[in-house]
Tab-separated table of C-alpha atoms and ligand atoms in Angstrom:
chain	number	residue	atom	x	y	z
A	1	MET	CA	92.308	115.757	113.347
A	2	GLY	CA	88.810	114.282	113.148
A	3	VAL	CA	90.032	110.751	113.769
A	4	PRO	CA	88.265	108.952	116.604
A	5	GLU	CA	90.355	107.939	119.600
A	6	THR	CA	91.373	104.394	118.907
A	7	GLU	CA	93.276	101.628	120.569
A	8	PRO	CA	97.013	102.219	120.310
A	9	LEU	CA	98.908	99.889	118.018
A	10	ASP	CA	100.530	96.775	119.407
A	11	VAL	CA	103.909	97.945	118.141
A	12	GLY	CA	105.781	95.051	119.769
A	13	ARG	CA	103.730	92.540	117.795
A	14	ILE	CA	104.063	94.551	114.590
A	15	ARG	CA	107.838	94.814	114.971
A	16	ALA	CA	108.100	91.017	115.097
A	17	ASP	CA	106.979	91.040	111.439
A	18	PHE	CA	109.974	93.200	110.451
A	19	PRO	CA	113.240	91.354	111.239
A	20	ILE	CA	115.239	94.108	109.496
A	21	LEU	CA	114.499	96.327	112.507
A	22	ASP	CA	116.696	94.050	114.643
A	23	ARG	CA	119.809	95.077	112.723
A	24	GLU	CA	122.551	96.778	114.684
A	25	PHE	CA	125.152	99.273	113.557
A	26	GLY	CA	128.161	100.009	115.751
A	27	GLY	CA	126.465	98.223	118.648
A	28	SER	CA	123.258	100.292	118.430
A	29	GLN	CA	119.950	98.920	117.242
A	30	LEU	CA	118.642	100.488	114.041
A	31	VAL	CA	116.137	103.312	114.483
A	32	TYR	CA	114.521	103.584	111.076
A	33	LEU	CA	112.922	107.009	110.544
A	34	ASP	CA	113.080	107.256	106.753
A	35	ASN	CA	109.637	105.847	106.062
A	36	ALA	CA	108.458	108.648	103.799
A	37	ALA	CA	111.188	107.471	101.398
A	38	THR	CA	110.524	103.728	101.715
A	39	THR	CA	108.922	101.537	104.362
A	40	HIS	CA	109.976	98.026	105.291
A	41	THR	CA	108.299	94.829	104.190
A	42	PRO	CA	106.508	92.625	106.740
A	43	GLU	CA	106.868	88.843	106.754
A	44	PRO	CA	103.391	88.123	105.281
A	45	VAL	CA	104.276	90.250	102.240
A	46	VAL	CA	107.716	88.616	101.924
A	47	GLU	CA	105.970	85.215	102.109
A	48	THR	CA	103.592	86.258	99.328
A	49	ILE	CA	106.622	87.023	97.166
A	50	THR	CA	108.368	83.716	97.889
A	51	ASP	CA	105.093	81.772	97.456
A	52	TYR	CA	104.712	83.305	94.006
A	53	TYR	CA	108.218	82.403	92.819
A	54	ARG	CA	108.138	78.982	94.467
A	55	GLY	CA	104.611	78.080	93.471
A	56	TYR	CA	103.079	79.799	90.439
A	57	ASN	CA	105.541	82.073	88.641
A	58	ALA	CA	104.353	82.505	85.026
A	59	ASN	CA	103.429	85.218	82.579
A	60	VAL	CA	99.891	86.564	82.815
A	61	HIS	CA	97.182	86.708	80.159
A	62	ARG	CA	99.284	84.682	77.737
A	63	GLY	CA	98.928	81.033	78.486
A	64	ILE	CA	96.182	78.550	79.140
A	65	HIS	CA	98.433	76.327	81.222
A	66	HIS	CA	97.781	76.004	84.961
A	67	LEU	CA	100.581	78.234	86.188
A	68	SER	CA	99.653	81.082	83.866
A	69	GLN	CA	96.035	80.802	84.914
A	70	GLU	CA	96.934	80.922	88.596
A	71	ALA	CA	99.253	83.898	88.100
A	72	SER	CA	96.660	85.718	85.953
A	73	ILE	CA	93.889	85.245	88.499
A	74	ALA	CA	96.091	86.402	91.400
A	75	TYR	CA	97.339	89.406	89.423
A	76	GLU	CA	93.834	90.455	88.345
A	77	GLU	CA	92.428	89.961	91.830
A	78	ALA	CA	95.225	92.160	93.179
A	79	HIS	CA	93.634	95.006	91.189
A	80	ASP	CA	90.284	94.260	92.893
A	81	ARG	CA	91.951	94.339	96.321
A	82	VAL	CA	93.606	97.693	95.648
A	83	ALA	CA	90.312	99.087	94.285
A	84	GLU	CA	88.622	98.110	97.540
A	85	PHE	CA	91.482	99.622	99.585
A	86	ILE	CA	90.940	103.109	98.124
A	87	GLY	CA	87.185	103.016	97.459
A	88	ALA	CA	87.404	102.699	93.649
A	89	VAL	CA	84.531	101.126	91.699
A	90	GLY	CA	86.570	98.125	90.561
A	91	ARG	CA	89.660	96.803	88.774
A	92	GLU	CA	88.871	98.831	85.640
A	93	GLU	CA	89.897	101.953	87.572
A	94	ILE	CA	93.189	100.539	88.874
A	95	VAL	CA	96.261	100.680	86.627
A	96	PHE	CA	99.413	99.107	88.027
A	97	THR	CA	102.447	101.299	87.366
A	98	LYS	CA	106.039	101.274	88.548
A	99	ASN	CA	105.495	104.021	91.139
A	100	THR	CA	103.791	107.375	91.792
A	101	THR	CA	106.086	109.092	89.315
A	102	GLU	CA	104.964	106.819	86.493
A	103	GLY	CA	101.332	107.443	87.485
A	104	VAL	CA	101.606	111.187	86.966
A	105	ASN	CA	103.637	110.739	83.777
A	106	LEU	CA	100.974	108.396	82.429
A	107	VAL	CA	98.270	111.036	82.911
A	108	ALA	CA	100.483	113.876	81.695
A	109	TYR	CA	101.406	112.066	78.472
A	110	ALA	CA	98.215	110.137	77.726
A	111	TRP	CA	95.817	112.934	78.707
A	112	GLY	CA	97.858	116.148	78.932
A	113	LEU	CA	99.765	115.910	75.688
A	114	ASN	CA	96.517	115.370	73.780
A	115	GLU	CA	94.197	117.703	75.683
A	116	LEU	CA	96.288	120.687	76.811
A	117	GLY	CA	97.084	123.675	74.614
A	118	PRO	CA	97.673	127.419	74.676
A	119	GLY	CA	95.136	129.122	76.952
A	120	ASP	CA	94.847	126.074	79.236
A	121	GLU	CA	96.182	126.175	82.784
A	122	VAL	CA	97.498	123.509	85.141
A	123	VAL	CA	97.166	124.553	88.777
A	124	MET	CA	99.467	122.972	91.374
A	125	THR	CA	100.554	123.893	94.897
A	126	GLU	CA	103.856	125.339	96.032
A	127	MET	CA	104.498	122.152	97.994
A	128	GLU	CA	104.353	119.671	95.088
A	129	HIS	CA	106.934	116.892	94.889
A	130	HIS	CA	109.112	116.978	91.745
A	131	ALA	CA	107.180	113.915	90.522
A	132	SER	CA	104.192	116.139	89.713
A	133	LEU	CA	105.843	119.523	89.533
A	134	VAL	CA	108.460	118.687	86.897
A	135	THR	CA	106.110	116.474	84.904
A	136	TRP	CA	103.312	119.052	84.526
A	137	GLN	CA	105.841	121.850	84.068
A	138	GLN	CA	107.425	120.044	81.121
A	139	ILE	CA	104.132	118.896	79.579
A	140	ALA	CA	102.933	122.509	79.813
A	141	LYS	CA	106.060	123.622	77.938
A	142	LYS	CA	105.392	121.061	75.212
A	143	THR	CA	101.727	122.019	74.814
A	144	GLY	CA	101.799	125.780	75.404
A	145	ALA	CA	99.715	125.487	78.579
A	146	GLU	CA	100.522	127.629	81.623
A	147	VAL	CA	101.379	126.404	85.116
A	148	LYS	CA	100.176	128.218	88.238
A	149	TYR	CA	100.833	127.507	91.914
A	150	ILE	CA	98.526	127.850	94.920
A	151	PRO	CA	100.702	129.630	97.515
A	152	ILE	CA	101.342	128.455	101.061
A	153	ASP	CA	101.239	130.642	104.160
A	154	GLU	CA	103.811	130.983	106.965
A	155	GLN	CA	102.653	127.737	108.566
A	156	GLY	CA	102.937	125.780	105.348
A	157	THR	CA	99.202	125.468	104.754
A	158	LEU	CA	97.485	126.295	101.481
A	159	ASP	CA	95.972	129.720	100.914
A	160	MET	CA	92.475	128.583	99.933
A	161	ASP	CA	91.340	132.120	99.001
A	162	ALA	CA	94.145	132.194	96.457
A	163	ALA	CA	93.111	128.708	95.296
A	164	ALA	CA	89.581	129.959	94.626
A	165	GLU	CA	90.989	132.804	92.517
A	166	LEU	CA	93.568	130.710	90.654
A	167	ILE	CA	91.166	127.953	89.621
A	168	THR	CA	89.097	129.375	86.759
A	169	ASP	CA	87.423	128.287	83.523
A	170	ASP	CA	90.921	128.264	81.971
A	171	THR	CA	92.010	125.539	84.396
A	172	ALA	CA	92.175	122.136	82.764
A	173	MET	CA	93.939	120.186	85.534
A	174	VAL	CA	94.462	120.733	89.246
A	175	SER	CA	97.309	118.568	90.523
A	176	VAL	CA	97.549	118.519	94.289
A	177	ILE	CA	99.668	116.666	96.805
A	178	HIS	CA	97.492	115.099	99.511
A	179	ALA	CA	100.041	115.021	102.336
A	180	SER	CA	103.280	116.969	101.917
A	181	ASN	CA	106.459	114.902	102.142
A	182	THR	CA	108.334	117.968	103.448
A	183	LEU	CA	105.925	120.059	105.514
A	184	GLY	CA	103.683	117.316	106.837
A	185	THR	CA	100.706	119.433	105.770
A	186	VAL	CA	97.555	117.465	104.911
A	187	ASN	CA	95.704	119.366	102.196
A	188	PRO	CA	91.900	119.797	101.918
A	189	VAL	CA	91.712	117.802	98.699
A	190	SER	CA	87.925	117.487	98.498
A	191	GLU	CA	87.540	121.267	98.854
A	192	ILE	CA	90.054	121.762	96.046
A	193	ALA	CA	88.306	119.110	93.945
A	194	ASP	CA	84.995	120.978	94.361
A	195	LEU	CA	86.642	124.169	93.113
A	196	ALA	CA	88.144	122.311	90.153
A	197	HIS	CA	84.927	120.544	89.210
A	198	ASP	CA	82.966	123.825	89.387
A	199	HIS	CA	85.171	124.858	86.459
A	200	ASP	CA	85.097	121.465	84.668
A	201	ALA	CA	88.769	120.816	85.439
A	202	TYR	CA	90.174	117.403	86.361
A	203	VAL	CA	91.886	116.666	89.672
A	204	PHE	CA	95.067	114.617	90.024
A	205	VAL	CA	95.977	113.664	93.593
A	206	ASP	CA	99.536	112.725	94.575
A	207	ALA	CA	98.702	110.336	97.396
A	208	ALA	CA	102.207	108.898	97.874
A	209	GLN	CA	102.245	110.111	101.495
A	210	SER	CA	98.588	109.528	102.371
A	211	VAL	CA	97.462	106.115	101.095
A	212	PRO	CA	100.154	104.392	103.247
A	213	ASN	CA	99.043	105.929	106.513
A	214	ARG	CA	95.397	107.080	106.591
A	215	PRO	CA	92.052	105.963	105.201
A	216	VAL	CA	91.812	107.254	101.616
A	217	ASP	CA	88.608	107.071	99.603
A	218	VAL	CA	88.867	108.342	96.039
A	219	GLN	CA	85.126	109.096	95.894
A	220	GLU	CA	85.182	111.152	99.091
A	221	LEU	CA	88.236	113.059	97.876
A	222	GLY	CA	86.602	113.738	94.505
A	223	ALA	CA	89.741	112.581	92.680
A	224	ASP	CA	89.650	111.996	88.935
A	225	PHE	CA	93.161	110.544	89.158
A	226	LEU	CA	95.193	109.472	92.194
A	227	ALA	CA	98.635	107.882	92.362
A	228	PHE	CA	100.714	106.157	95.023
A	229	SER	CA	103.675	103.769	95.460
A	230	GLY	CA	103.741	100.255	96.934
A	231	HIS	CA	107.179	100.657	98.506
A	232	LYS	CA	105.892	103.346	100.902
A	233	MET	CA	103.152	101.087	102.297
A	234	CYS	CA	104.778	97.765	103.203
A	235	GLY	CA	104.822	96.580	99.593
A	236	PRO	CA	107.785	95.897	97.317
A	237	THR	CA	109.529	98.387	95.026
A	238	GLY	CA	108.605	98.387	91.350
A	239	ILE	CA	104.855	98.602	91.870
A	240	GLY	CA	102.621	101.646	92.071
A	241	VAL	CA	99.027	102.475	91.339
A	242	LEU	CA	97.242	104.968	89.163
A	243	TYR	CA	93.566	105.278	89.999
A	244	GLY	CA	91.536	106.870	87.211
A	245	ARG	CA	87.808	107.477	87.060
A	246	GLU	CA	86.512	104.870	84.588
A	247	SER	CA	84.813	107.372	82.254
A	248	VAL	CA	88.030	109.414	82.017
A	249	LEU	CA	90.294	106.412	81.445
A	250	GLU	CA	87.926	105.173	78.724
A	251	GLU	CA	88.392	108.402	76.784
A	252	MET	CA	92.169	108.516	77.157
A	253	GLU	CA	94.670	107.300	74.596
A	254	PRO	CA	97.126	104.608	75.768
A	255	TYR	CA	100.442	105.685	77.280
A	256	LEU	CA	102.638	102.772	76.179
A	257	TYR	CA	101.963	100.613	73.130
A	258	GLY	CA	102.782	96.932	72.710
A	259	GLY	CA	101.646	93.502	73.792
A	260	ASP	CA	98.723	92.875	76.146
A	261	MET	CA	97.226	96.367	75.780
A	262	ILE	CA	95.649	95.548	72.398
A	263	LEU	CA	92.450	93.855	71.296
A	264	LYS	CA	93.016	93.434	67.545
A	265	VAL	CA	96.079	94.230	65.463
A	266	THR	CA	96.521	94.379	61.679
A	267	TYR	CA	99.522	95.631	59.668
A	268	GLU	CA	97.680	98.926	59.367
A	269	ASP	CA	96.116	99.583	62.765
A	270	ALA	CA	95.229	98.334	66.240
A	271	THR	CA	92.411	98.582	68.772
A	272	TRP	CA	92.784	98.690	72.551
A	273	ASN	CA	92.111	96.173	75.274
A	274	GLU	CA	89.551	96.834	78.002
A	275	LEU	CA	90.437	98.733	81.177
A	276	PRO	CA	92.765	98.616	82.986
A	277	TRP	CA	94.881	96.446	80.614
A	278	LYS	CA	94.806	99.172	77.929
A	279	PHE	CA	97.306	100.993	80.181
A	280	GLU	CA	99.453	97.984	81.119
A	281	ALA	CA	101.562	97.254	78.040
A	282	GLY	CA	104.039	94.366	78.093
A	283	THR	CA	104.752	91.976	80.944
A	284	PRO	CA	103.833	93.801	84.164
A	285	ASN	CA	105.399	93.477	87.622
A	286	ILE	CA	103.245	90.446	88.381
A	287	CYS	CA	104.707	89.334	91.690
A	288	GLU	CA	104.943	92.905	92.973
A	289	GLY	CA	101.295	93.556	92.116
A	290	ILE	CA	100.200	90.451	93.999
A	291	ALA	CA	102.420	91.454	96.936
A	292	LEU	CA	100.872	94.934	96.971
A	293	ALA	CA	97.482	93.323	97.562
A	294	ALA	CA	99.050	91.435	100.488
A	295	ALA	CA	100.335	94.775	101.837
A	296	CYS	CA	96.781	96.164	101.682
A	297	ASP	CA	95.610	93.119	103.683
A	298	TYR	CA	98.360	93.684	106.228
A	299	LEU	CA	97.555	97.374	106.725
A	300	ASP	CA	93.801	96.826	106.837
A	301	GLU	CA	94.241	94.197	109.504
A	302	ILE	CA	95.982	96.773	111.679
A	303	GLY	CA	93.406	99.418	110.728
A	304	MET	CA	94.094	102.586	108.752
A	305	GLU	CA	92.554	104.904	111.344
A	306	ARG	CA	94.764	103.442	114.042
A	307	ILE	CA	97.798	103.791	111.793
A	308	GLN	CA	96.965	107.453	111.188
A	309	LYS	CA	96.544	108.107	114.888
A	310	HIS	CA	99.790	106.323	115.749
A	311	GLU	CA	101.792	108.344	113.223
A	312	GLU	CA	100.204	111.626	114.277
A	313	ARG	CA	101.036	110.953	117.925
A	314	LEU	CA	104.672	110.238	117.092
A	315	ALA	CA	104.936	113.293	114.821
A	316	GLN	CA	103.431	115.529	117.482
A	317	TYR	CA	105.832	114.161	120.088
A	318	ALA	CA	108.831	114.671	117.780
A	319	TYR	CA	107.599	118.171	116.897
A	320	ASP	CA	107.276	119.102	120.586
A	321	GLU	CA	110.681	117.685	121.515
A	322	LEU	CA	112.496	119.267	118.572
A	323	THR	CA	110.862	122.698	118.848
A	324	ALA	CA	111.814	122.701	122.547
A	325	MET	CA	115.410	123.213	121.347
A	326	ASP	CA	115.751	126.898	120.543
A	327	ASP	CA	118.227	126.341	117.704
A	328	VAL	CA	116.020	123.884	115.817
A	329	GLU	CA	113.592	125.062	113.167
A	330	VAL	CA	110.772	122.724	112.212
A	331	TYR	CA	108.944	123.409	108.934
A	332	GLY	CA	105.204	123.147	108.395
A	333	PRO	CA	102.099	123.344	110.570
A	334	PRO	CA	101.934	122.838	114.366
A	335	GLY	CA	102.373	119.364	115.820
A	336	ASP	CA	98.665	118.634	116.161
A	337	GLN	CA	97.904	119.464	112.515
A	338	ARG	CA	100.386	117.372	110.581
A	339	GLY	CA	100.893	113.943	109.098
A	340	GLY	CA	103.575	111.572	110.325
A	341	LEU	CA	106.778	113.406	109.523
A	342	VAL	CA	108.925	116.274	110.724
A	343	ALA	CA	111.418	118.181	108.537
A	344	PHE	CA	113.802	120.441	110.409
A	345	ASN	CA	117.164	122.167	110.537
A	346	LEU	CA	119.619	122.647	113.348
A	347	GLU	CA	121.056	126.161	113.204
A	348	SER	CA	124.609	126.259	111.796
A	349	VAL	CA	124.730	122.512	111.028
A	350	HIS	CA	124.083	121.405	107.457
A	351	ALA	CA	121.347	118.804	107.214
A	352	HIS	CA	123.775	116.327	105.631
A	353	ASP	CA	126.209	116.677	108.554
A	354	LEU	CA	123.327	116.323	110.974
A	355	SER	CA	122.053	113.158	109.352
A	356	SER	CA	125.577	111.756	109.258
A	357	ILE	CA	126.072	112.337	112.998
A	358	VAL	CA	122.653	110.912	113.760
A	359	ASN	CA	123.593	107.892	111.639
A	360	ASP	CA	126.521	107.257	114.018
A	361	TYR	CA	123.822	106.377	116.569
A	362	ALA	CA	122.121	104.086	114.007
A	363	VAL	CA	119.272	106.556	113.566
A	364	ALA	CA	118.255	106.651	109.891
A	365	ILE	CA	116.797	109.958	108.760
A	366	ARG	CA	116.845	111.717	105.408
A	367	ALA	CA	118.720	114.878	104.482
A	368	GLY	CA	118.380	116.910	101.312
A	369	ASP	CA	115.650	118.699	99.407
A	370	HIS	CA	113.246	115.719	99.516
A	371	CYS	CA	112.406	116.340	95.836
A	372	THR	CA	110.902	119.729	96.692
A	373	GLN	CA	113.612	122.173	95.583
A	374	PRO	CA	111.271	125.104	94.824
A	375	LEU	CA	109.667	124.677	98.256
A	376	HIS	CA	113.075	124.660	99.950
A	377	ASP	CA	113.973	127.824	98.008
A	378	LYS	CA	110.796	129.379	99.364
A	379	LEU	CA	111.696	128.290	102.903
A	380	GLY	CA	115.101	129.914	102.343
A	381	VAL	CA	117.147	126.742	102.914
A	382	ALA	CA	119.008	124.426	100.550
A	383	ALA	CA	118.200	121.289	102.497
A	384	SER	CA	116.534	119.921	105.606
A	385	ALA	CA	116.669	116.821	107.761
A	386	ARG	CA	113.504	114.718	107.863
A	387	ALA	CA	112.288	112.083	110.296
A	388	SER	CA	109.246	110.139	109.117
A	389	PHE	CA	107.347	107.568	111.124
A	390	TYR	CA	105.444	104.371	110.481
A	391	ILE	CA	103.594	101.558	112.195
A	392	TYR	CA	106.700	100.044	113.821
A	393	ASN	CA	108.133	103.230	115.340
A	394	THR	CA	107.976	104.086	119.047
A	395	ARG	CA	108.305	107.119	121.338
A	396	GLU	CA	111.590	105.645	122.569
A	397	GLU	CA	112.898	105.873	119.015
A	398	VAL	CA	111.893	109.529	118.867
A	399	ASP	CA	113.843	109.985	122.129
A	400	LYS	CA	116.892	108.411	120.452
A	401	LEU	CA	116.547	110.797	117.523
A	402	VAL	CA	116.285	113.807	119.826
A	403	ALA	CA	119.284	112.635	121.886
A	404	ALA	CA	121.338	112.217	118.694
A	405	VAL	CA	120.332	115.696	117.470
A	406	ASP	CA	121.364	117.038	120.867
A	407	GLU	CA	124.777	115.356	120.485
A	408	ALA	CA	125.175	117.072	117.103
A	409	ARG	CA	124.359	120.472	118.654
A	410	GLN	CA	127.027	120.007	121.269
A	411	LEU	CA	129.559	118.868	118.680
A	412	PHE	CA	129.036	122.020	116.622
A	413	ALA	CA	128.512	124.423	119.563
B	501	PLP	N1	105.066	112.211	95.717
B	501	PLP	C1	105.412	112.278	96.997
B	501	PLP	C2	104.618	113.142	97.912
B	501	PLP	C3	106.483	111.541	97.483
B	501	PLP	O1	106.842	111.636	98.772
B	501	PLP	C4	107.201	110.711	96.586
B	501	PLP	C5	108.368	109.939	97.048
B	501	PLP	O2	109.156	110.346	97.844
B	501	PLP	C6	106.797	110.674	95.260
B	501	PLP	C7	105.730	111.424	94.854
B	501	PLP	C8	107.502	109.821	94.259
B	501	PLP	O3	107.372	108.480	94.588
B	501	PLP	P1	108.133	107.383	93.715
B	501	PLP	O4	109.589	107.709	93.803
B	501	PLP	O5	107.782	106.094	94.364
B	501	PLP	O6	107.620	107.512	92.333
């Protein structure tokens, strides 16, 4: 997939940073394959969290005492580190949020509610996560805008001819998922961004499943906005990122009002703080933001290209092994064209039953609609099972998954 051949990861060394992976259930060692939902937290990131609470816990931007200064500097520098991680210009383009979902809501409320109206269109894809799909759908209802969807083909890839027809001068926003959390499809975001910009529309990228596992550069993608979550990339829960192009963020109204996001307040009116603080009202998740920067350090030390390659190899192997069973259906593109996950169904076994049986072997996978109900409707199934891989997973773990799925087949045969 255009990624140079690279040294394989030293998975043994990486696993030593994740003691949780040593847990056993019913005498079997945990096989954690639910990484698209949440990844685990390596020791250096856990240490960053304990160092903060043991050493310099204080509120930011509010005190001139030593602890507050130390916390403020670390928190602000965390924005610089994240900016560097995704190729943003600087901290003014990095808003810390709670998660990806809050990132899209921020844009939908602060930009969409003010800018959209009857005659405007929001174009999404049929594979959007509910985080974007429901948010834009509801903002469109409030504003009178219309929502349109770029269709997918049989293989779960976007119909780019349809995209070129759907994106017109009426399009105000194109909201696209970078890597699908259900199909594993990796979308041609920069091509879509070119189409959008040709019609003066903005582009919002849901990068929840791409920033954690491949090099992402907001300039190369042509994103005006891009959102992702810390808990899917070795960081803690409660922290996410909204990237916004500086000129666009400057023009936008705040999302939440209150302390810290203001410059000057009178009884009659208020003016707004500089970027990104204009969008970070109240006490933020200080420790989590600092720990997210530590997660970026951790991933960069391993190397994002190597991480991408590792995940793709595991996904291809899982795809090959699962499709070799004639009663297993795997959704999405072929094994050599997908990101690091595989969603599938075993004929005549509900995904929940499958995941429960697999869990008896301490293999953790996800079952359900993965927050893509309309996509599952389109696939003609209510639910699917999903195995998703990360830096600490091995081929042997894929073998354990496949063996457990095989046990389930025999149980229901
Ligand atoms: N977008 C995608 C593609 C996802 O996979 C997820 C999480 O599963 C989200 C958005 C929402 O992420 P969060 O729950 O962290 O807001």
